[in-house]
């Protein structure tokens, strides 16, 4: 099992090999994903484009640690009309906003952060969490550990993601090299990432919300493009899926 504190020499050996080839935050690119929101009964509500833009800048909230990710949402307005937020409070806010302004309360662009950690040996990024993707505030972050490159199979346990006033998440990551394939014209080595995420709480009322907080992530990662697939599924049945379809240099 991979831990965040392992031998320094081992970390540096793996990181050196990794960093020579993995320049995710140093390469100005637009990663263009097909994005789906599928409701709890299996209906596809929105089918749209999400762009993750890498500006090669520091993230304003943690400039000493994280680099910026810009999320550009090309919202499927026609489909969004049928979207019902799983959080009743947010749904009421959305309805009130539409009544007052005659349009949806949507974010077109947001900025978050990610990092390549030399010290702890992993690549990490925030998932998109605006508009119909707000449930991802309570889901596993995409993380790839460098030791998976060496071991081909690896695991990671995360328990430091807290939900204020409710508890913390217990998240188990499983990594597996699944071989080589062609993607966007390149021959790539693909790593499968499977994650289970469950809220641990001592508060009884939280048990009524388990469908909202318990989820899984099935993802694919490669050195050339980072995460090329991120498929989330919540216990409620809601699915949020991102599949990389194009990469464009943004210089």
Coordinates of C-alpha atoms in Angstrom, one line a residue:
X1 CA 0.0 0.0 0.0
X2 CA 1.4 3.4 -0.9
X3 CA 1.6 6.0 1.9
X4 CA 2.4 9.7 1.7
X5 CA 5.6 9.1 3.7
X6 CA 8.0 6.7 2.1
X7 CA 11.7 6.4 1.7
X8 CA 13.2 9.7 0.3
X9 CA 15.6 7.9 -2.1
X10 CA 12.7 5.8 -3.5
X11 CA 10.6 8.9 -3.9
X12 CA 13.3 10.8 -5.7
X13 CA 14.1 7.9 -8.1
X14 CA 10.5 7.5 -9.1
X15 CA 9.9 11.3 -9.3
X16 CA 12.9 11.9 -11.5
X17 CA 11.7 9.4 -14.1
X18 CA 8.2 10.7 -13.8
X19 CA 9.0 14.4 -14.0
X20 CA 11.2 14.0 -17.1
X21 CA 8.2 13.0 -19.1
X22 CA 5.1 14.3 -17.2
X23 CA 4.8 18.1 -17.8
X24 CA 1.1 18.5 -17.2
X25 CA 1.2 21.9 -15.6
X26 CA 4.1 23.2 -17.6
X27 CA 2.5 22.7 -21.0
X28 CA -0.1 25.2 -22.1
X29 CA -2.9 23.1 -23.4
X30 CA -6.7 22.8 -23.6
X31 CA -7.9 19.3 -22.7
X32 CA -11.3 18.9 -24.3
X33 CA -13.7 16.4 -22.7
X34 CA -17.1 15.1 -23.6
X35 CA -19.1 15.5 -20.3
X36 CA -22.3 13.7 -19.3
X37 CA -24.6 14.1 -16.4
X38 CA -26.9 11.1 -16.0
X39 CA -29.6 11.2 -13.3
X40 CA -30.5 8.6 -10.8
X41 CA -33.0 6.8 -13.1
X42 CA -30.5 6.6 -16.0
X43 CA -31.6 9.5 -18.1
X44 CA -28.9 11.6 -19.8
X45 CA -29.7 15.1 -18.7
X46 CA -26.7 17.0 -20.2
X47 CA -24.3 16.1 -22.9
X48 CA -21.8 18.9 -23.4
X49 CA -18.1 20.0 -23.7
X50 CA -15.8 20.7 -20.8
X51 CA -12.4 22.3 -21.3
X52 CA -9.6 22.0 -18.8
X53 CA -7.2 24.8 -19.7
X54 CA -3.6 24.7 -18.3
X55 CA -2.3 28.3 -18.2
X56 CA 1.1 27.5 -16.6
X57 CA 0.4 29.8 -13.7
X58 CA 0.3 29.5 -9.9
X59 CA -3.1 28.9 -8.3
X60 CA -4.0 32.1 -6.4
X61 CA -5.2 30.4 -3.3
X62 CA -2.0 28.2 -2.8
X63 CA 0.6 29.8 -5.1
X64 CA 3.5 28.2 -3.1
X65 CA 2.1 24.7 -3.8
X66 CA -0.5 24.4 -6.6
X67 CA -0.7 25.3 -10.2
X68 CA -3.9 26.6 -11.9
X69 CA -6.5 24.7 -13.8
X70 CA -9.2 26.7 -15.7
X71 CA -12.5 24.9 -16.2
X72 CA -14.6 26.2 -19.2
X73 CA -18.2 24.9 -19.2
X74 CA -20.0 24.9 -22.5
X75 CA -23.3 24.0 -20.9
X76 CA -25.9 22.0 -22.7
X77 CA -28.7 24.5 -22.0
X78 CA -31.4 22.5 -23.6
X79 CA -30.7 19.5 -21.4
X80 CA -30.0 21.6 -18.3
X81 CA -33.7 22.6 -18.3
X82 CA -34.4 19.1 -17.0
X83 CA -31.7 19.1 -14.4
X84 CA -32.8 18.8 -10.8
X85 CA -30.1 19.4 -8.2
X86 CA -29.8 16.4 -5.8
X87 CA -29.4 19.0 -3.0
X88 CA -32.9 20.4 -2.3
X89 CA -31.5 23.7 -1.0
X90 CA -29.4 24.3 -4.2
X91 CA -32.4 23.3 -6.3
X92 CA -34.6 25.9 -4.6
X93 CA -31.8 28.5 -5.2
X94 CA -31.7 27.6 -8.8
X95 CA -35.5 27.9 -9.2
X96 CA -35.6 31.3 -7.4
X97 CA -32.8 32.6 -9.6
X98 CA -34.5 31.6 -12.8
X99 CA -37.8 33.2 -11.7
X100 CA -36.0 36.5 -10.9
X101 CA -33.6 36.6 -13.9
X102 CA -35.2 34.4 -16.6
X103 CA -32.0 32.4 -17.0
X104 CA -30.1 29.7 -15.2
X105 CA -27.6 30.3 -12.5
X106 CA -24.6 28.9 -14.4
X107 CA -20.9 29.3 -14.1
X108 CA -19.1 29.6 -17.5
X109 CA -15.5 29.6 -16.2
X110 CA -13.9 28.7 -12.9
X111 CA -10.3 28.2 -11.6
X112 CA -9.0 25.6 -9.3
X113 CA -5.7 23.9 -8.6
X114 CA -3.6 20.8 -8.9
X115 CA 0.0 19.7 -8.3
X116 CA 2.8 17.4 -9.0
X117 CA 4.3 16.6 -5.6
X118 CA 8.0 15.7 -5.6
X119 CA 8.0 15.3 -1.8
X120 CA 5.1 12.8 -1.6
X121 CA 5.2 11.2 -5.0
X122 CA 1.8 11.9 -6.7
X123 CA -0.1 13.9 -9.2
X124 CA -3.3 15.5 -8.0
X125 CA -6.1 17.7 -9.4
X126 CA -9.4 19.1 -8.4
X127 CA -12.4 17.8 -10.4
X128 CA -14.8 20.3 -12.0
X129 CA -17.4 21.2 -9.4
X130 CA -19.7 23.9 -10.9
X131 CA -23.2 23.8 -12.3
X132 CA -24.5 20.2 -12.5
X133 CA -21.2 18.8 -11.3
X134 CA -21.5 20.2 -7.8
X135 CA -21.8 16.7 -6.3
X136 CA -18.1 16.3 -7.1
X137 CA -17.3 18.5 -4.0
X138 CA -18.1 15.2 -2.1
X139 CA -16.2 12.8 -4.3
X140 CA -12.7 11.5 -4.7
X141 CA -10.1 13.8 -6.4
X142 CA -8.2 12.4 -9.4
X143 CA -4.8 11.2 -8.0
X144 CA -2.1 9.2 -9.6
X145 CA 0.8 7.9 -7.5
X146 CA 4.2 7.6 -9.1
X147 CA 4.9 4.3 -7.5
X148 CA 2.3 2.7 -9.8
X149 CA 4.8 3.3 -12.7
X150 CA 7.3 1.1 -11.0
X151 CA 5.0 -1.5 -9.4
X152 CA 2.4 -1.8 -12.2
X153 CA -0.1 -2.4 -9.4
X154 CA -0.5 -0.2 -6.3
X155 CA -3.0 1.1 -3.7
X156 CA -3.5 4.3 -1.8
X157 CA -5.7 5.1 1.2
X158 CA -6.8 8.7 1.9
X159 CA -8.6 9.9 5.0
X160 CA -7.8 13.6 5.2
X161 CA -10.7 14.9 3.2
X162 CA -13.2 16.3 5.7
X163 CA -16.8 17.4 5.4
X164 CA -17.4 20.2 7.9
X165 CA -19.7 19.2 10.7
X166 CA -20.3 15.7 9.3
X167 CA -17.2 13.6 9.3
X168 CA -14.5 12.6 6.8
X169 CA -14.1 10.5 3.7
X170 CA -12.4 7.1 3.6
X171 CA -11.1 6.7 0.1
X172 CA -9.4 3.6 -1.3
X173 CA -7.5 4.0 -4.6
X174 CA -6.4 0.9 -6.7
X175 CA -4.0 1.3 -9.6
X176 CA -3.3 -1.2 -12.3
X177 CA -1.3 -1.0 -15.6
X178 CA -3.6 -2.4 -18.3
X179 CA -1.2 -2.2 -21.2
X180 CA -0.6 -0.1 -24.3
X181 CA -3.1 1.4 -26.8
X182 CA -3.4 4.1 -29.4
X183 CA -4.9 7.4 -28.3
X184 CA -5.0 10.7 -30.2
X185 CA -2.4 9.3 -32.5
X186 CA 0.0 8.3 -29.8
X187 CA 1.0 4.9 -28.4
X188 CA 0.4 5.2 -24.7
X189 CA 0.6 3.1 -21.6
X190 CA -2.7 3.2 -19.7
X191 CA -3.2 2.9 -16.0
X192 CA -6.6 2.1 -14.6
X193 CA -7.6 3.9 -11.4
X194 CA -10.5 2.6 -9.3
X195 CA -11.7 4.5 -6.2
X196 CA -14.3 3.9 -3.6
X197 CA -15.3 6.9 -1.4
X198 CA -17.4 6.7 1.7
X199 CA -18.3 9.3 4.4
X200 CA -17.4 8.2 7.9
X201 CA -19.6 9.9 10.5
X202 CA -20.9 9.4 14.0
X203 CA -24.0 11.6 13.4
X204 CA -27.2 9.7 12.8
X205 CA -28.8 12.2 10.4
X206 CA -25.8 11.9 8.0
X207 CA -26.8 8.2 7.4
X208 CA -29.9 9.6 5.6
X209 CA -27.6 11.4 3.1
X210 CA -25.3 8.4 2.3
X211 CA -26.6 8.3 -1.3
X212 CA -25.3 11.8 -1.8
X213 CA -21.8 11.2 -0.2
X214 CA -20.9 7.6 -1.2
X215 CA -19.4 7.2 -4.7
X216 CA -17.0 5.5 -6.9
X217 CA -14.5 6.7 -9.6
X218 CA -13.3 4.7 -12.5
X219 CA -10.6 6.5 -14.4
X220 CA -7.8 6.0 -16.9
X221 CA -4.4 7.8 -16.7
X222 CA -1.5 8.1 -19.1
X223 CA 1.8 10.0 -19.0
X224 CA 1.0 12.0 -22.2
X225 CA -2.3 13.5 -21.2
X226 CA -3.0 12.9 -17.5
X227 CA -6.5 11.6 -16.9
X228 CA -8.2 10.6 -20.1
X229 CA -11.3 9.2 -18.4
X230 CA -13.1 10.1 -15.2
X231 CA -16.4 8.3 -14.5
X232 CA -18.1 9.0 -11.2
X233 CA -21.1 7.1 -9.9
X234 CA -22.9 7.9 -6.7
X235 CA -24.9 5.5 -4.6
X236 CA -28.0 7.4 -5.5
X237 CA -27.4 6.3 -9.1
X238 CA -26.3 9.7 -10.4
X239 CA -23.4 9.4 -12.9
X240 CA -21.0 12.1 -14.0
X241 CA -18.6 11.1 -16.8
X242 CA -15.7 12.9 -18.5
X243 CA -13.9 11.4 -21.6
X244 CA -11.0 13.2 -23.2
X245 CA -11.6 13.6 -27.0
X246 CA -9.1 16.3 -28.1
X247 CA -6.0 18.2 -26.9
X248 CA -5.1 21.6 -28.3
X249 CA -2.0 23.7 -27.6
X250 CA -3.1 27.1 -26.3
X251 CA 0.0 29.2 -26.8

